[in-house]
Amino acid sequence: GENVEQHPSTLSVQEGDSAVIKCTYSDSASNYFPWYKQELGKRPQLIIDIRSNVGEKKDQRIAVTLNKTAKHFSLHITETQPEDSAVYFCAASRFVSGYALNFGKGTSLLVTP
Amino acid sequence: EAQVTQNPRYLITVTGKKLTVTCSQNMNHEYMSWYRQDPGLGLRQIYYSMNVEVTDKGDVPEGYKVSRKEKRNFPLILESPSPNQTSLYFCASSLWGKGDEKLFFGSGTQLSVL
């Protein structure tokens, strides 16, 4: 099955700096790559996703880039704020019927004022 | 309000005592899934279902059962719980494969098996 590796496991940045989280995947047929944010004690929530026919997607301060050749994708958060502090999970799958969604182990991001 | 409802939120039980965690969604989603979350291991998929009467194993199905008799419900059954099944469990649903793969998660069930 799909194997998703996520780095780093913890990341600490100062408010206003950028944060980058990287993931690699093993299944070259994977074509859907979401990112979920989980605040302490809360449920995971989708923040952005990208399909394999797109190399980059941006939503305000958040962007995701995808390199299909190298089989890796990254989450970029610019101008970080304390409320960005959370655990972030990447995931990969084939989005057609019958395939599982496999998550990375998560990155705990701390944004210090 | 569109939501995924899991019950109970907290459960303490003993080894070997069968239990069921319920999951229900009101969004008419065909796709439903169960995950367990453990520190340092992230979210691992237990089982998923693409539609009524269709279920598939995820990465960690051992010791769990599911059923999908109705579209809205997807219960997780632990026939003989063991301490290594102590974990935080999340149910999720989605329009997976229908153009919107966003997962809607329930609020979680914290299970402790003594």
Tab-separated table of C-alpha atoms in Angstrom:
chain	number	residue	atom	x	y	z
A	1	GLY	CA	0.000	0.000	0.000
A	2	GLU	CA	0.878	3.681	-0.032
A	3	ASN	CA	3.595	4.855	2.391
A	4	VAL	CA	3.703	8.531	3.310
A	5	GLU	CA	6.740	9.986	5.095
A	6	GLN	CA	6.469	13.421	6.707
A	7	HIS	CA	9.238	15.745	7.950
A	8	PRO	CA	9.969	17.325	10.302
A	9	SER	CA	8.056	15.822	13.197
A	10	THR	CA	8.291	19.098	15.136
A	11	LEU	CA	8.842	22.620	13.896
A	12	SER	CA	9.172	25.836	15.859
A	13	VAL	CA	9.108	29.231	14.159
A	14	GLN	CA	8.745	32.813	15.222
A	15	GLU	CA	5.587	34.697	14.404
A	16	GLY	CA	5.841	36.195	10.944
A	17	ASP	CA	8.322	33.642	9.655
A	18	SER	CA	7.506	30.962	7.075
A	19	ALA	CA	7.054	27.280	7.816
A	20	VAL	CA	7.584	24.404	5.393
A	21	ILE	CA	6.528	20.792	5.916
A	22	LYS	CA	7.564	18.100	3.449
A	23	CYS	CA	6.068	14.735	2.560
A	24	THR	CA	7.105	11.924	0.258
A	25	TYR	CA	4.925	9.121	-1.052
A	26	SER	CA	5.662	5.722	-2.518
A	27	ASP	CA	2.797	4.947	-4.913
A	28	SER	CA	3.415	6.653	-8.249
A	29	ALA	CA	-0.304	6.220	-9.070
A	30	SER	CA	-1.359	8.463	-6.160
A	31	ASN	CA	-3.079	11.551	-7.502
A	32	TYR	CA	-4.675	13.287	-4.544
A	33	PHE	CA	-2.741	15.012	-1.752
A	34	PRO	CA	-4.614	16.740	1.082
A	35	TRP	CA	-3.309	18.518	4.156
A	36	TYR	CA	-5.168	18.460	7.455
A	37	LYS	CA	-4.711	20.666	10.502
A	38	GLN	CA	-5.516	19.401	13.988
A	39	GLU	CA	-5.605	21.850	16.858
A	40	LEU	CA	-5.115	20.522	20.360
A	41	GLY	CA	-8.096	18.440	21.449
A	42	LYS	CA	-9.947	18.997	18.182
A	43	ARG	CA	-10.730	16.918	15.116
A	44	PRO	CA	-8.591	17.167	11.948
A	45	GLN	CA	-9.805	19.654	9.351
A	46	LEU	CA	-8.858	19.974	5.696
A	47	ILE	CA	-6.878	23.141	4.969
A	48	ILE	CA	-5.810	22.573	1.369
A	49	ASP	CA	-5.523	19.796	-1.166
A	50	ILE	CA	-3.968	19.289	-4.578
A	51	ARG	CA	-4.442	16.855	-7.425
A	52	SER	CA	-1.656	15.474	-9.559
A	53	ASN	CA	-2.582	17.519	-12.620
A	54	VAL	CA	-1.599	20.696	-10.755
A	55	GLY	CA	1.905	21.640	-9.612
A	56	GLU	CA	0.976	24.290	-7.075
A	57	LYS	CA	-2.088	25.596	-5.271
A	58	LYS	CA	-2.408	28.615	-3.028
A	59	ASP	CA	-5.022	29.805	-0.557
A	60	GLN	CA	-4.121	33.063	1.167
A	61	ARG	CA	-1.103	32.306	3.412
A	62	ILE	CA	-1.083	28.590	2.636
A	63	ALA	CA	0.345	26.921	-0.450
A	64	VAL	CA	1.053	23.366	-1.495
A	65	THR	CA	3.543	22.288	-4.148
A	66	LEU	CA	3.765	18.905	-5.811
A	67	ASN	CA	6.701	17.266	-7.590
A	68	LYS	CA	5.365	14.088	-9.210
A	69	THR	CA	8.724	13.040	-10.575
A	70	ALA	CA	10.333	13.070	-7.151
A	71	LYS	CA	7.112	11.932	-5.463
A	72	HIS	CA	7.076	14.643	-2.870
A	73	PHE	CA	4.808	17.504	-1.905
A	74	SER	CA	5.142	20.335	0.568
A	75	LEU	CA	3.015	22.685	2.634
A	76	HIS	CA	4.145	26.289	2.884
A	77	ILE	CA	2.713	28.674	5.462
A	78	THR	CA	3.799	32.298	5.166
A	79	GLU	CA	3.533	35.067	7.758
A	80	THR	CA	2.841	32.536	10.493
A	81	GLN	CA	0.585	33.476	13.395
A	82	PRO	CA	0.198	31.886	16.849
A	83	GLU	CA	-3.138	30.398	15.744
A	84	ASP	CA	-1.248	28.379	13.126
A	85	SER	CA	0.149	26.306	16.014
A	86	ALA	CA	-1.249	22.790	15.528
A	87	VAL	CA	-0.390	19.354	14.208
A	88	TYR	CA	-0.395	19.136	10.423
A	89	PHE	CA	-0.915	15.882	8.534
A	90	CYS	CA	-0.223	15.218	4.893
A	91	ALA	CA	-1.897	12.351	3.066
A	92	ALA	CA	-1.863	10.645	-0.304
A	93	SER	CA	-4.250	8.470	-2.274
A	94	ARG	CA	-5.744	7.632	-5.592
A	95	PHE	CA	-9.040	9.455	-5.401
A	96	VAL	CA	-10.943	7.026	-7.534
A	97	SER	CA	-13.241	4.547	-5.892
A	98	GLY	CA	-11.718	1.794	-3.831
A	99	TYR	CA	-8.497	3.309	-2.558
A	100	ALA	CA	-7.526	4.244	0.960
A	101	LEU	CA	-6.226	7.593	2.181
A	102	ASN	CA	-2.872	7.191	3.949
A	103	PHE	CA	-1.620	9.855	6.334
A	104	GLY	CA	1.869	10.872	7.346
A	105	LYS	CA	2.769	10.805	11.044
A	106	GLY	CA	2.205	14.521	11.484
A	107	THR	CA	4.214	17.680	12.176
A	108	SER	CA	3.705	19.613	15.377
A	109	LEU	CA	4.090	23.295	14.495
A	110	LEU	CA	4.656	25.858	17.234
A	111	VAL	CA	4.537	29.549	16.372
A	112	THR	CA	5.991	31.690	19.124
A	113	PRO	CA	5.059	35.376	19.439
B	1	GLU	CA	-26.179	21.144	10.592
B	2	ALA	CA	-23.941	18.860	8.522
B	3	GLN	CA	-22.020	16.635	10.869
B	4	VAL	CA	-20.501	13.307	11.750
B	5	THR	CA	-21.605	12.082	15.158
B	6	GLN	CA	-19.587	9.578	17.140
B	7	ASN	CA	-20.557	7.990	20.429
B	8	PRO	CA	-19.361	7.693	23.067
B	9	ARG	CA	-16.733	10.450	23.459
B	10	TYR	CA	-14.945	8.559	26.207
B	11	LEU	CA	-14.986	4.856	26.991
B	12	ILE	CA	-13.123	2.827	29.583
B	13	THR	CA	-13.483	-0.922	29.366
B	14	VAL	CA	-11.734	-4.146	30.287
B	15	THR	CA	-9.912	-6.649	28.143
B	16	GLY	CA	-12.236	-8.980	26.276
B	17	LYS	CA	-15.497	-7.098	26.769
B	18	LYS	CA	-17.095	-6.503	23.367
B	19	LEU	CA	-17.850	-2.910	22.511
B	20	THR	CA	-19.254	-0.846	19.668
B	21	VAL	CA	-18.453	2.741	18.771
B	22	THR	CA	-21.195	4.281	16.693
B	23	CYS	CA	-20.772	6.713	13.827
B	24	SER	CA	-23.505	8.487	11.948
B	25	GLN	CA	-23.449	11.184	9.256
B	26	ASN	CA	-26.281	13.321	7.899
B	27	MET	CA	-24.640	14.440	4.639
B	28	ASN	CA	-25.661	11.507	2.462
B	29	HIS	CA	-21.993	10.601	1.963
B	30	GLU	CA	-21.215	7.242	0.426
B	31	TYR	CA	-17.654	7.092	1.770
B	32	MET	CA	-17.033	6.489	5.463
B	33	SER	CA	-13.876	5.527	7.294
B	34	TRP	CA	-12.408	4.795	10.700
B	35	TYR	CA	-8.997	5.991	11.901
B	36	ARG	CA	-7.057	5.532	15.086
B	37	GLN	CA	-4.668	8.178	16.309
B	38	ASP	CA	-1.706	7.340	18.501
B	39	PRO	CA	1.127	9.666	19.604
B	40	GLY	CA	3.955	9.642	17.082
B	41	LEU	CA	2.045	7.412	14.673
B	42	GLY	CA	-0.405	9.882	13.218
B	43	LEU	CA	-3.730	8.781	11.765
B	44	ARG	CA	-3.911	5.179	10.661
B	45	GLN	CA	-6.848	3.869	8.687
B	46	ILE	CA	-8.653	0.870	10.153
B	47	TYR	CA	-11.468	0.238	7.671
B	48	TYR	CA	-13.275	2.206	5.043
B	49	SER	CA	-16.497	1.833	3.103
B	50	MET	CA	-17.225	3.126	-0.367
B	51	ASN	CA	-20.945	2.403	-0.105
B	52	VAL	CA	-23.583	0.311	1.636
B	53	GLU	CA	-22.430	-3.297	2.056
B	54	VAL	CA	-18.963	-2.426	0.664
B	55	THR	CA	-16.091	-2.340	3.146
B	56	ASP	CA	-12.308	-2.627	2.781
B	57	LYS	CA	-9.410	-3.016	5.147
B	58	GLY	CA	-7.123	-0.116	5.840
B	59	ASP	CA	-3.628	-0.328	7.293
B	60	VAL	CA	-4.513	-1.647	10.763
B	61	PRO	CA	-7.702	-3.770	10.583
B	62	GLU	CA	-6.660	-6.530	13.001
B	63	GLY	CA	-8.961	-6.782	16.002
B	64	TYR	CA	-11.701	-4.621	14.475
B	65	LYS	CA	-14.909	-5.233	12.577
B	66	VAL	CA	-17.218	-2.872	10.746
B	67	SER	CA	-20.566	-3.066	9.043
B	68	ARG	CA	-22.325	-0.771	6.606
B	69	LYS	CA	-25.978	-1.756	6.468
B	70	GLU	CA	-27.215	1.801	5.954
B	71	LYS	CA	-25.575	4.741	4.204
B	72	ARG	CA	-25.600	6.986	7.277
B	73	ASN	CA	-24.159	4.548	9.857
B	74	PHE	CA	-20.752	2.894	10.095
B	75	PRO	CA	-20.183	1.307	13.515
B	76	LEU	CA	-16.776	0.091	14.683
B	77	ILE	CA	-16.858	-3.151	16.628
B	78	LEU	CA	-14.170	-4.501	18.924
B	79	GLU	CA	-15.137	-8.103	19.607
B	80	SER	CA	-12.437	-8.726	22.219
B	81	PRO	CA	-10.636	-5.483	23.053
B	82	SER	CA	-7.023	-5.590	24.196
B	83	PRO	CA	-4.873	-2.901	25.844
B	84	ASN	CA	-3.033	-2.190	22.566
B	85	GLN	CA	-6.338	-0.912	21.195
B	86	THR	CA	-6.276	1.957	23.677
B	87	SER	CA	-6.350	4.930	21.340
B	88	LEU	CA	-8.234	7.953	20.030
B	89	TYR	CA	-10.633	6.890	17.293
B	90	PHE	CA	-12.060	9.089	14.569
B	91	CYS	CA	-14.852	8.363	12.146
B	92	ALA	CA	-14.976	10.354	8.914
B	93	SER	CA	-17.186	10.674	5.857
B	94	SER	CA	-16.756	12.205	2.436
B	95	LEU	CA	-18.024	12.531	-1.106
B	96	TRP	CA	-14.897	10.546	-2.032
B	97	GLY	CA	-14.699	9.805	-5.745
B	98	LYS	CA	-17.580	12.174	-6.497
B	99	GLY	CA	-15.493	15.300	-6.979
B	100	ASP	CA	-14.981	16.389	-3.363
B	101	GLU	CA	-12.686	14.249	-1.263
B	102	LYS	CA	-12.729	16.448	1.847
B	103	LEU	CA	-13.060	14.294	4.953
B	104	PHE	CA	-15.521	15.378	7.632
B	105	PHE	CA	-14.351	13.978	10.956
B	106	GLY	CA	-16.371	13.161	14.017
B	107	SER	CA	-15.326	14.560	17.391
B	108	GLY	CA	-13.420	11.419	18.335
B	109	THR	CA	-13.751	8.592	20.855
B	110	GLN	CA	-11.042	8.164	23.472
B	111	LEU	CA	-10.933	4.463	24.305
B	112	SER	CA	-9.024	2.961	27.223
B	113	VAL	CA	-8.797	-0.815	27.526
B	114	LEU	CA	-7.600	-1.996	30.937
